[in-house]
Amino acid sequence: MKATAPPAKRRRGPRLAVLALVFCSLLVPIAFLFNRFPAVYVTDERPQQEIDLPSFDRMVFESGGSVNKVRSDSAGVTEVNAEAQDSSDKISGSSKDSHNVIDGDSSSISTKPKVLPPPKIEQPVLPPPKVEHPKPEVKPVPLPVQQAEGDRVKPRRVQNADEVEKAKACQLEFGSYCLWSIEHKEVMRDAVVKRLKDQLFVARSYYPSIAKLKGKEALTRELKQNIQEHERVLSESIVDADLPSFIKKKIERMDQSIARAKSCTVDCNNVDRKLRQILHMTEDEAHFHMKQSAYLYNLGVHTMPKSHHCLNMRLTVEYFRSTPLDPDDSPAHKFNIPEHRHYVILSKNVLAASVVINSTVSSCEDTENVVFHVLTDAQNFYAMKHWFARNSYRESAVDVINYEQIIFDNFPEFGTQLLYLPEEFRVFISSLERPTEKSRMEYLSVFSHSHFFIPEIFKDLKKVIVLDDDVVVQRDLSFLWNLDMGDKVNGAVRFCGLKLGQLRNLLGRTMYDPQSCAWMSGVNVIDLDKWREHNVTGNYLQLLRKFGNNDDEASVRAAALPISLLSFQHLLYPLDERLTLSGLGYDYGIKEEVAQSSTSLHYNGNMKPWLELGIPDYRKYWKRFLTRDERFMDECNVSP
């Protein structure tokens, strides 16, 4: 009798490899997309004018102890421990009790500066009235008595400890999406739907135990039928109005089945285990849907609106179709006169730059010697050029500059030629000793890589004011030109909620003053002569080589916070905190009268005023300074 050979085993290796590849191809893109939006930022969370989303790092700070992680999601994972200063080194008041979680910075004090209460704006649609400013010989900026923090913020409902913890966890993971979702939460009439879900969960938890009992076959079939009917109804219903008219009978039948199941002798541990399993599955499902919503929100705030893209394309095409401007009508002769008042704006957004310029000249008494220099990238250069050639802003002159081309032609040693907009860092603040107080999130904006080459681009100028493109000016800024900053380089609003001592592990062995405060971009007075005298650009490049690679975009942006703080730690001239009201890009609680009476408004945060996701109550201040070009804006459906 011949021995038969055993059947050859099938190869399972290739099959498993294919299944693993398919599984990874589904999960990896989702994980990658969600990791682009971690809880804390060390690069930029400002909305970009292109669909490519920036990379973010994570940094967490706790006062009074060691903390922290700095995580770079774009270039691997890097962890940096940083110890916070002792509470005695911090500012008195609420800052001693605060626990700071920093998406790029830490703070126990609000970044929303106190504001000026100049004369009220009688008609919001018109430029606000002029105010008198300090005499040239006075160094500090004299501003009226500041309002209390409670006077500038709308009263909010007191939250209990559980609500605070939930809000805290949400903002740590999803950032400003949580604030947006709370404000836009819809009240759903789904009491009956929720009752159906509760019945379904209880029935599912009892069903496995009942199915194992002998003599309970009828009850098992009844439970199974009721579970299937509930699942069918819930798959088609979200609110009570979607439910069929006979739903009450189904609820009664399910109640009877559950009551009979509870009367049976079953192992309570099995029921408890099943209930917990269902609970965990439900929580995971809810978290997954929140991740989806947060991703779509972040995609919306980081993507240029279609109408704005259309406007740029039409302006670019029209630029090449139109006849060149007559050289006699060109204001180019004003661009390099040091005695004129020069404003510098870095922007990739035509309408945003236009609003900054229009609001500044509308609030200025004399605009004859005012010059605006708009630094933009190659993609938007011709659109900007054509827009500002078609629109006039009183007697001021507008100079549009292709930043990338200038750096490429004249300064190749500076590394990357890309234009970087001001970098923003999200700051999450909560109190350990007073957990019932509402946790809050702030945004700190600082200079980007491109800002440090302004003195090289404008070699003939002595002094400039740098404006972010998300700023609206409501009062005359002429008094800033009369400031005597002494030996200082950068006139800025300080942010003493974050000190260099809190970043000592991140800063390494670099020499720094641990008590030096952070500062805010938005409205900055720059003394270019002192800048060149102190070689700030050279020092910046040295620090950049130490903290990262100046040819790598992610590295350059991640290093913006420590390098900006180190570069100006002894060269900062503090402007009054009430010069700029910040937070209009994320804080829903600012009072209308406070915003109207502020010298300038800073829309730092994700919800920029030109986005549909912008905060509606604050968009009107931006829109009223929007120069309307009927032809292009109507064709692209851009709302004024």
mmCIF file with all atom_site columns, N, CA and C in Angstrom, residues 80 87 113 141 166 185 210 223 226 310 360 377 385 394 397-398 407 421 445 458 465 480 525 574 577 592:
data_model
loop_
_atom_site.group_PDB
_atom_site.id
_atom_site.type_symbol
_atom_site.label_atom_id
_atom_site.label_alt_id
_atom_site.label_comp_id
_atom_site.label_asym_id
_atom_site.label_entity_id
_atom_site.label_seq_id
_atom_site.pdbx_PDB_ins_code
_atom_site.Cartn_x
_atom_site.Cartn_y
_atom_site.Cartn_z
_atom_site.occupancy
_atom_site.B_iso_or_equiv
_atom_site.pdbx_formal_charge
_atom_site.auth_seq_id
_atom_site.auth_comp_id
_atom_site.auth_asym_id
_atom_site.auth_atom_id
_atom_site.pdbx_PDB_model_num
ATOM 1  N N  . VAL A 1 80  ? 11.798  67.225  23.992 1.00 0.00 ? 80  VAL A N  1
ATOM 2  C CA . VAL A 1 80  ? 12.656  68.144  24.729 1.00 0.00 ? 80  VAL A CA 1
ATOM 3  C C  . VAL A 1 80  ? 12.016  68.415  26.064 1.00 0.00 ? 80  VAL A C  1
ATOM 4  N N  . SER A 1 87  ? 7.438   79.551  41.031 1.00 0.00 ? 87  SER A N  1
ATOM 5  C CA . SER A 1 87  ? 6.341   80.517  41.050 1.00 0.00 ? 87  SER A CA 1
ATOM 6  C C  . SER A 1 87  ? 6.790   81.879  41.531 1.00 0.00 ? 87  SER A C  1
ATOM 7  N N  . PRO A 1 113 ? -4.162  92.004  25.102 1.00 0.00 ? 113 PRO A N  1
ATOM 8  C CA . PRO A 1 113 ? -3.757  93.168  25.836 1.00 0.00 ? 113 PRO A CA 1
ATOM 9  C C  . PRO A 1 113 ? -4.917  94.054  26.191 1.00 0.00 ? 113 PRO A C  1
ATOM 10 N N  . VAL A 1 141 ? 4.347   105.455 25.499 1.00 0.00 ? 141 VAL A N  1
ATOM 11 C CA . VAL A 1 141 ? 3.108   105.772 24.813 1.00 0.00 ? 141 VAL A CA 1
ATOM 12 C C  . VAL A 1 141 ? 2.027   106.010 25.851 1.00 0.00 ? 141 VAL A C  1
ATOM 13 N N  . LYS A 1 166 ? -13.273 68.336  30.532 1.00 0.00 ? 166 LYS A N  1
ATOM 14 C CA . LYS A 1 166 ? -13.639 67.942  29.173 1.00 0.00 ? 166 LYS A CA 1
ATOM 15 C C  . LYS A 1 166 ? -13.189 69.004  28.167 1.00 0.00 ? 166 LYS A C  1
ATOM 16 N N  . LYS A 1 185 ? -22.875 74.773  17.962 1.00 0.00 ? 185 LYS A N  1
ATOM 17 C CA . LYS A 1 185 ? -23.569 73.540  18.311 1.00 0.00 ? 185 LYS A CA 1
ATOM 18 C C  . LYS A 1 185 ? -25.067 73.687  18.072 1.00 0.00 ? 185 LYS A C  1
ATOM 19 N N  . ILE A 1 210 ? -28.711 35.656  28.097 1.00 0.00 ? 210 ILE A N  1
ATOM 20 C CA . ILE A 1 210 ? -30.020 35.001  27.946 1.00 0.00 ? 210 ILE A CA 1
ATOM 21 C C  . ILE A 1 210 ? -29.936 33.864  26.933 1.00 0.00 ? 210 ILE A C  1
ATOM 22 N N  . LEU A 1 223 ? -35.775 39.072  22.074 1.00 0.00 ? 223 LEU A N  1
ATOM 23 C CA . LEU A 1 223 ? -34.726 40.092  22.236 1.00 0.00 ? 223 LEU A CA 1
ATOM 24 C C  . LEU A 1 223 ? -34.011 40.360  20.917 1.00 0.00 ? 223 LEU A C  1
ATOM 25 N N  . ASN A 1 226 ? -36.261 42.410  18.612 1.00 0.00 ? 226 ASN A N  1
ATOM 26 C CA . ASN A 1 226 ? -36.364 43.811  19.040 1.00 0.00 ? 226 ASN A CA 1
ATOM 27 C C  . ASN A 1 226 ? -35.052 44.572  18.793 1.00 0.00 ? 226 ASN A C  1
ATOM 28 N N  . CYS A 1 310 ? -9.828  82.490  -7.137 1.00 0.00 ? 310 CYS A N  1
ATOM 29 C CA . CYS A 1 310 ? -10.337 82.994  -8.418 1.00 0.00 ? 310 CYS A CA 1
ATOM 30 C C  . CYS A 1 310 ? -9.914  84.443  -8.625 1.00 0.00 ? 310 CYS A C  1
ATOM 31 N N  . THR A 1 360 ? -5.206  101.632 7.648  1.00 0.00 ? 360 THR A N  1
ATOM 32 C CA . THR A 1 360 ? -4.143  102.505 8.156  1.00 0.00 ? 360 THR A CA 1
ATOM 33 C C  . THR A 1 360 ? -4.276  103.917 7.604  1.00 0.00 ? 360 THR A C  1
ATOM 34 N N  . ASP A 1 377 ? 4.869   86.446  -2.323 1.00 0.00 ? 377 ASP A N  1
ATOM 35 C CA . ASP A 1 377 ? 5.599   85.385  -3.014 1.00 0.00 ? 377 ASP A CA 1
ATOM 36 C C  . ASP A 1 377 ? 5.398   85.509  -4.521 1.00 0.00 ? 377 ASP A C  1
ATOM 37 N N  . LYS A 1 385 ? 0.311   93.165  -7.659 1.00 0.00 ? 385 LYS A N  1
ATOM 38 C CA . LYS A 1 385 ? 0.762   94.308  -8.453 1.00 0.00 ? 385 LYS A CA 1
ATOM 39 C C  . LYS A 1 385 ? -0.418  94.969  -9.161 1.00 0.00 ? 385 LYS A C  1
ATOM 40 N N  . ARG A 1 394 ? -5.720  107.031 -0.838 1.00 0.00 ? 394 ARG A N  1
ATOM 41 C CA . ARG A 1 394 ? -5.448  108.455 -0.599 1.00 0.00 ? 394 ARG A CA 1
ATOM 42 C C  . ARG A 1 394 ? -4.121  108.837 -1.265 1.00 0.00 ? 394 ARG A C  1
ATOM 43 N N  . ALA A 1 397 ? 1.611   105.650 -1.148 1.00 0.00 ? 397 ALA A N  1
ATOM 44 C CA . ALA A 1 397 ? 2.169   104.845 -2.233 1.00 0.00 ? 397 ALA A CA 1
ATOM 45 C C  . ALA A 1 397 ? 2.294   103.396 -1.769 1.00 0.00 ? 397 ALA A C  1
ATOM 46 N N  . VAL A 1 398 ? 2.083   102.466 -2.701 1.00 0.00 ? 398 VAL A N  1
ATOM 47 C CA . VAL A 1 398 ? 2.157   101.033 -2.392 1.00 0.00 ? 398 VAL A CA 1
ATOM 48 C C  . VAL A 1 398 ? 3.218   100.400 -3.288 1.00 0.00 ? 398 VAL A C  1
ATOM 49 N N  . ILE A 1 407 ? 15.373  87.504  -2.717 1.00 0.00 ? 407 ILE A N  1
ATOM 50 C CA . ILE A 1 407 ? 16.257  86.638  -1.935 1.00 0.00 ? 407 ILE A CA 1
ATOM 51 C C  . ILE A 1 407 ? 17.072  85.737  -2.866 1.00 0.00 ? 407 ILE A C  1
ATOM 52 N N  . LEU A 1 421 ? 5.059   83.760  6.541  1.00 0.00 ? 421 LEU A N  1
ATOM 53 C CA . LEU A 1 421 ? 4.217   84.729  7.236  1.00 0.00 ? 421 LEU A CA 1
ATOM 54 C C  . LEU A 1 421 ? 4.468   84.623  8.736  1.00 0.00 ? 421 LEU A C  1
ATOM 55 N N  . SER A 1 445 ? 1.859   85.385  18.388 1.00 0.00 ? 445 SER A N  1
ATOM 56 C CA . SER A 1 445 ? 2.466   85.473  17.061 1.00 0.00 ? 445 SER A CA 1
ATOM 57 C C  . SER A 1 445 ? 3.818   86.166  17.169 1.00 0.00 ? 445 SER A C  1
ATOM 58 N N  . PHE A 1 458 ? 15.558  96.537  2.528  1.00 0.00 ? 458 PHE A N  1
ATOM 59 C CA . PHE A 1 458 ? 15.377  97.998  2.545  1.00 0.00 ? 458 PHE A CA 1
ATOM 60 C C  . PHE A 1 458 ? 16.630  98.657  3.129  1.00 0.00 ? 458 PHE A C  1
ATOM 61 N N  . ILE A 1 465 ? 7.543   100.385 10.265 1.00 0.00 ? 465 ILE A N  1
ATOM 62 C CA . ILE A 1 465 ? 6.546   99.741  11.124 1.00 0.00 ? 465 ILE A CA 1
ATOM 63 C C  . ILE A 1 465 ? 6.060   98.491  10.391 1.00 0.00 ? 465 ILE A C  1
ATOM 64 N N  . LEU A 1 480 ? 3.640   106.610 16.770 1.00 0.00 ? 480 LEU A N  1
ATOM 65 C CA . LEU A 1 480 ? 4.696   105.601 16.871 1.00 0.00 ? 480 LEU A CA 1
ATOM 66 C C  . LEU A 1 480 ? 5.992   106.050 16.193 1.00 0.00 ? 480 LEU A C  1
ATOM 67 N N  . VAL A 1 525 ? 7.414   98.387  15.761 1.00 0.00 ? 525 VAL A N  1
ATOM 68 C CA . VAL A 1 525 ? 8.250   99.496  15.305 1.00 0.00 ? 525 VAL A CA 1
ATOM 69 C C  . VAL A 1 525 ? 9.694   98.999  15.249 1.00 0.00 ? 525 VAL A C  1
ATOM 70 N N  . PRO A 1 574 ? 9.311   98.020  24.993 1.00 0.00 ? 574 PRO A N  1
ATOM 71 C CA . PRO A 1 574 ? 7.914   97.615  25.265 1.00 0.00 ? 574 PRO A CA 1
ATOM 72 C C  . PRO A 1 574 ? 6.919   98.714  24.913 1.00 0.00 ? 574 PRO A C  1
ATOM 73 N N  . GLU A 1 577 ? 0.473   97.749  26.285 1.00 0.00 ? 577 GLU A N  1
ATOM 74 C CA . GLU A 1 577 ? -0.338  96.575  25.958 1.00 0.00 ? 577 GLU A CA 1
ATOM 75 C C  . GLU A 1 577 ? -1.669  96.934  25.320 1.00 0.00 ? 577 GLU A C  1
ATOM 76 N N  . GLU A 1 592 ? -18.307 94.139  22.152 1.00 0.00 ? 592 GLU A N  1
ATOM 77 C CA . GLU A 1 592 ? -18.349 94.968  20.945 1.00 0.00 ? 592 GLU A CA 1
ATOM 78 C C  . GLU A 1 592 ? -17.799 96.365  21.201 1.00 0.00 ? 592 GLU A C  1
#
